[in-house]
PDB file of C-alpha atoms in Angstrom:
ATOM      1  CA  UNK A   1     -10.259  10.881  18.146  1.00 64.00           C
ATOM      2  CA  UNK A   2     -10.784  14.141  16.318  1.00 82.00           C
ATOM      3  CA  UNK A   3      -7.858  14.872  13.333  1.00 87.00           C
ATOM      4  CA  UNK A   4      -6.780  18.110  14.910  1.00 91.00           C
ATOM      5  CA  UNK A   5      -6.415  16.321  18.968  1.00 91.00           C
ATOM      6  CA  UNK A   6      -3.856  13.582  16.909  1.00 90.00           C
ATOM      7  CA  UNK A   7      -2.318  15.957  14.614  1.00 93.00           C
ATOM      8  CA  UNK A   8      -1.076  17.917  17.694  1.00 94.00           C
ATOM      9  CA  UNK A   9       0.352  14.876  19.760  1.00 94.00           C
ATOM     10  CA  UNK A  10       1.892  13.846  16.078  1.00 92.00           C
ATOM     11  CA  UNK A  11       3.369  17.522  16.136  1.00 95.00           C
ATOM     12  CA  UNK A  12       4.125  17.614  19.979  1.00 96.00           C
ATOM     13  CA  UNK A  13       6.185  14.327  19.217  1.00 95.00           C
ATOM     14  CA  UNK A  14       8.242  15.099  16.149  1.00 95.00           C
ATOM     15  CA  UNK A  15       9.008  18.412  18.530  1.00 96.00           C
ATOM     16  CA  UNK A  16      10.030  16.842  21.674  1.00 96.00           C
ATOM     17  CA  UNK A  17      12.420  14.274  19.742  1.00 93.00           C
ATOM     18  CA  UNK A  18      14.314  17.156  18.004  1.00 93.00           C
ATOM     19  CA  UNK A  19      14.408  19.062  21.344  1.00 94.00           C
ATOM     20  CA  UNK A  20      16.228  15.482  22.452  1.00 92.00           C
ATOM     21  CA  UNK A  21      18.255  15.567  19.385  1.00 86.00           C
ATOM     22  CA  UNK A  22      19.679  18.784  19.498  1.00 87.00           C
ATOM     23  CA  UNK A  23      20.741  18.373  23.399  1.00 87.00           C
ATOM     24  CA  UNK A  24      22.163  15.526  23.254  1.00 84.00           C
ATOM     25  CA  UNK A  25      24.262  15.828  19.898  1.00 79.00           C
ATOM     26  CA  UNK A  26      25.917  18.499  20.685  1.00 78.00           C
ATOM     27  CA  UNK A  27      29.482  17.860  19.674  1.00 76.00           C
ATOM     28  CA  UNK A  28      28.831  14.884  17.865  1.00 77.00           C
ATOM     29  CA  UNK A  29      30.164  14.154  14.406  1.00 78.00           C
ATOM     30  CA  UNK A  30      29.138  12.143  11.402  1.00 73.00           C
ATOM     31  CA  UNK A  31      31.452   9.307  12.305  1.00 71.00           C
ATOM     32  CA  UNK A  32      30.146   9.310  15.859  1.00 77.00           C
ATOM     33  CA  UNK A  33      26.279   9.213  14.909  1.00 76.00           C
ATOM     34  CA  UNK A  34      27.138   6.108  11.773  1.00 76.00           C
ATOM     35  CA  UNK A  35      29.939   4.442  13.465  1.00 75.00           C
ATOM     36  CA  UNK A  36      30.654   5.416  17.264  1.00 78.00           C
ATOM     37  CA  UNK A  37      34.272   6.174  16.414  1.00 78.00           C
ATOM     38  CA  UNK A  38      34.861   2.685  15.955  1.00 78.00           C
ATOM     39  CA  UNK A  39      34.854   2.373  19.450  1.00 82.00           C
ATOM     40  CA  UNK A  40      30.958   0.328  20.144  1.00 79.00           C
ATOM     41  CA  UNK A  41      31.058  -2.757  22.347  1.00 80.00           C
ATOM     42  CA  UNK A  42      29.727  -5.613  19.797  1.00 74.00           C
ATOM     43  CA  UNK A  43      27.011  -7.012  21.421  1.00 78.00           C
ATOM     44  CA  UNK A  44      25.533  -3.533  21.529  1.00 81.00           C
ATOM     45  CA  UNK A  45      25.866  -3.286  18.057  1.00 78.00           C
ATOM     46  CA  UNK A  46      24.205  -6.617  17.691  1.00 76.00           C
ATOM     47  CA  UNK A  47      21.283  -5.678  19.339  1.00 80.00           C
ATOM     48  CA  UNK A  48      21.090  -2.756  17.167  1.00 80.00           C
ATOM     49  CA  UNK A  49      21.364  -5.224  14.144  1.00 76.00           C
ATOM     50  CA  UNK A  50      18.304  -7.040  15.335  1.00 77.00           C
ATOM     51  CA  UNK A  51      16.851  -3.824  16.441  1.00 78.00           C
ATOM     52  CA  UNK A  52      16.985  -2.302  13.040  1.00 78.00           C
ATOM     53  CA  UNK A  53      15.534  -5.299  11.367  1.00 75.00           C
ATOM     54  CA  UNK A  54      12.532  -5.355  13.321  1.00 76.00           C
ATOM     55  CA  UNK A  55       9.641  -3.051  12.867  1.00 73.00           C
ATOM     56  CA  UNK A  56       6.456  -2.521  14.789  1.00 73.00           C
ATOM     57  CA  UNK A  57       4.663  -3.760  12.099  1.00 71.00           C
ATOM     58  CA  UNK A  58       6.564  -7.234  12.599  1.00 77.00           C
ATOM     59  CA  UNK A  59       6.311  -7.027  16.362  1.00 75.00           C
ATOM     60  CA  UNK A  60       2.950  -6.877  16.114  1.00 79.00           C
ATOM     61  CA  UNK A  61       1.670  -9.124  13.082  1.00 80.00           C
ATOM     62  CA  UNK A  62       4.300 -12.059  13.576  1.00 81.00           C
ATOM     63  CA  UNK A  63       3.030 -13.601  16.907  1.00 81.00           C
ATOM     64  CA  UNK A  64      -0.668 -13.896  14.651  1.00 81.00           C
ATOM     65  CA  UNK A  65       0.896 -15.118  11.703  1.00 80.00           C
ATOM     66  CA  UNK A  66       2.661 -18.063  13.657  1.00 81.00           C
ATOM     67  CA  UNK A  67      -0.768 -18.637  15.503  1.00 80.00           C
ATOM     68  CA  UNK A  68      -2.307 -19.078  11.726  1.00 82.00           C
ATOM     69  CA  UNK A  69       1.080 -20.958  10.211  1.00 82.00           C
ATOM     70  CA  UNK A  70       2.036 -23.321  12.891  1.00 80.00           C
ATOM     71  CA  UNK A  71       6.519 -22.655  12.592  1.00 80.00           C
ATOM     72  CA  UNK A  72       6.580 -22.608   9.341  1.00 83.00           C
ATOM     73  CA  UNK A  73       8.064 -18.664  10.466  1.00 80.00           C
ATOM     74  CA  UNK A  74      11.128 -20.698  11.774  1.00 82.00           C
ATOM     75  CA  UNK A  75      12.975 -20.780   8.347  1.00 87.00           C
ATOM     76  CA  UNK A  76      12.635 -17.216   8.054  1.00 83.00           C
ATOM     77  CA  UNK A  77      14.323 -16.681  11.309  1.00 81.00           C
ATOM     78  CA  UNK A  78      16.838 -19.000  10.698  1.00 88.00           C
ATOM     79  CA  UNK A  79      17.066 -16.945   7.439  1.00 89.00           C
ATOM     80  CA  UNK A  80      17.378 -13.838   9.433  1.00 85.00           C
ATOM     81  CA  UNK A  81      20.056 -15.591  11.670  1.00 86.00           C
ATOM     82  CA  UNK A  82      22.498 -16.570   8.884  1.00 91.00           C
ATOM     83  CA  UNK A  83      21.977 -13.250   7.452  1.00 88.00           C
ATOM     84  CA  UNK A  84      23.180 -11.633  10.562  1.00 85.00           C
ATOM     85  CA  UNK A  85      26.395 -13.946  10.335  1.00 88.00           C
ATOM     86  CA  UNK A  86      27.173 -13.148   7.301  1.00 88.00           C
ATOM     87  CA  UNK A  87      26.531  -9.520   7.741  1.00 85.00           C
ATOM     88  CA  UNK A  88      29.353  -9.894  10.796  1.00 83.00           C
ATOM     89  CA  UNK A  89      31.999 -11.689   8.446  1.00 87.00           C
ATOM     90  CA  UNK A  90      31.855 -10.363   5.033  1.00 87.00           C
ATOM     91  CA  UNK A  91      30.110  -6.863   5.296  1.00 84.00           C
ATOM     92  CA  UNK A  92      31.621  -5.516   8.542  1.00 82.00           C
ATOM     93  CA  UNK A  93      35.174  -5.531   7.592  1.00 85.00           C
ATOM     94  CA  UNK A  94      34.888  -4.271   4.115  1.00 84.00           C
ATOM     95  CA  UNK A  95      32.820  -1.430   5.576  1.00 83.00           C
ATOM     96  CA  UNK A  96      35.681  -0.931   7.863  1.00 82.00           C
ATOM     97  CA  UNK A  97      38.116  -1.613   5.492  1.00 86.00           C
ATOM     98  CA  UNK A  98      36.857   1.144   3.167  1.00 86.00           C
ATOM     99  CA  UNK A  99      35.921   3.333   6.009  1.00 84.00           C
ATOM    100  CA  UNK A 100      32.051   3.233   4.901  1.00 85.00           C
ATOM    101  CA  UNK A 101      28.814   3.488   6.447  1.00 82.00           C
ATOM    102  CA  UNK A 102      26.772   1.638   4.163  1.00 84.00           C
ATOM    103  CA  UNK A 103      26.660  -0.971   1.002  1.00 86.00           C
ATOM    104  CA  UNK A 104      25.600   2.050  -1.180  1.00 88.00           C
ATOM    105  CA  UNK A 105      28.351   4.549   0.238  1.00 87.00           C
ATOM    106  CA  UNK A 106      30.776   1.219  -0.779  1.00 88.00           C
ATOM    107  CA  UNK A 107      28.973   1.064  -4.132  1.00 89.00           C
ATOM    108  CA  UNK A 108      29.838   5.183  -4.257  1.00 90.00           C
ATOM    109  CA  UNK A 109      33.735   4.801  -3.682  1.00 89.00           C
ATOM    110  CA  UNK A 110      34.680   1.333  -5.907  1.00 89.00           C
ATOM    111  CA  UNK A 111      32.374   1.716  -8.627  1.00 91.00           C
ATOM    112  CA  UNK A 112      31.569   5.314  -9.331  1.00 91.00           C
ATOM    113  CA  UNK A 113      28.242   7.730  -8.556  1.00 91.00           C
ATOM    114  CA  UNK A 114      25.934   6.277 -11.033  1.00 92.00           C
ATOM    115  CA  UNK A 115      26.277   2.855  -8.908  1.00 91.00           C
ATOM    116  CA  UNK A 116      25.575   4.630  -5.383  1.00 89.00           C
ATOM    117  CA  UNK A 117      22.349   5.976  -7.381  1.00 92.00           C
ATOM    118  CA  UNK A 118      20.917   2.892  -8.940  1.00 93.00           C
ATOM    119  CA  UNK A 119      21.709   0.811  -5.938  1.00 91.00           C
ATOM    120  CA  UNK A 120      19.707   3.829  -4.155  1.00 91.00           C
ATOM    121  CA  UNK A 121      17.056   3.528  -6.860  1.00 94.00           C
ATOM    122  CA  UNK A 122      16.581  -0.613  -6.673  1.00 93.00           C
ATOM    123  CA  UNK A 123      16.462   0.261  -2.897  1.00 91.00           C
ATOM    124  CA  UNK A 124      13.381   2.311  -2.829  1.00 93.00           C
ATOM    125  CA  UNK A 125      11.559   0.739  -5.013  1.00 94.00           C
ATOM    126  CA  UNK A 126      11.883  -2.578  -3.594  1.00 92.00           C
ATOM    127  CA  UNK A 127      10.336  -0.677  -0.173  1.00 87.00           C
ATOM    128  CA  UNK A 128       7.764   0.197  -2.326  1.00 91.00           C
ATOM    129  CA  UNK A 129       6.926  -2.622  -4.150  1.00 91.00           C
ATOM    130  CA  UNK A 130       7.555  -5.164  -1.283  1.00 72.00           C
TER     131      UNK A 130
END
């Protein structure tokens, strides 16, 4: 495939999903995008928990890995399933407590700016690193 042919589906794509983004949020607000007015049916948000954590780069690279490994995966999803629980009980309610949409905009309001930027910071770089 020639550079130009998959730099124009590349284009054609980012196009059509901000054509789709701009219909369909019209009259949406912040707390509707984050947070769906408080108002989301939980195991919809679940499955956007376990949506979110997954990447096609996992979708496609686990089922080899366990082929290699045998289970020793397992541990990391039962990693991944504790994490989710304690995501539910501790995280969840402080966000809604402090009417935040994430750990950094939490960081922001109870410890000052500078924390909402490190936290940022520590962030990218462990994407980067990791």
């Amino acid at each position: 495939m020639n550079n130009t042919f998959f730099l124009l589906i590349l284009l054609g794509y980012v196009a059509v999903l901000a054509i789709i983004g701009f219909f369909t949020s019209r009259g949406g607000s912040n707390a509707s995008f984050f947070n769906a007015n408080k108002n989301a049916n939980w195991l919809l948000v679940s499955f956007g928990m376990i949506g979110a954590s997954l990447s096609g780069v996992t979708f496609i690279s686990v089922p080899g890995w366990t082929s290699s490994s045998g289970l020793t995966y397992m541990p990391m999803v039962f990693g991944f399933f504790l994490g989710y629980i304690v995501i539910a009980t501790v995280l969840l309610p402080v966000y809604y407590r402090y009417n935040v949409i994430s750990i950094y905009s939490f960081l922001g309001a109870k410890l000052g700016k500078e924390s909402y930027q490190v936290g940022s910071l520590f962030f990218l770089l462990s994407r980067i690193v990791g």
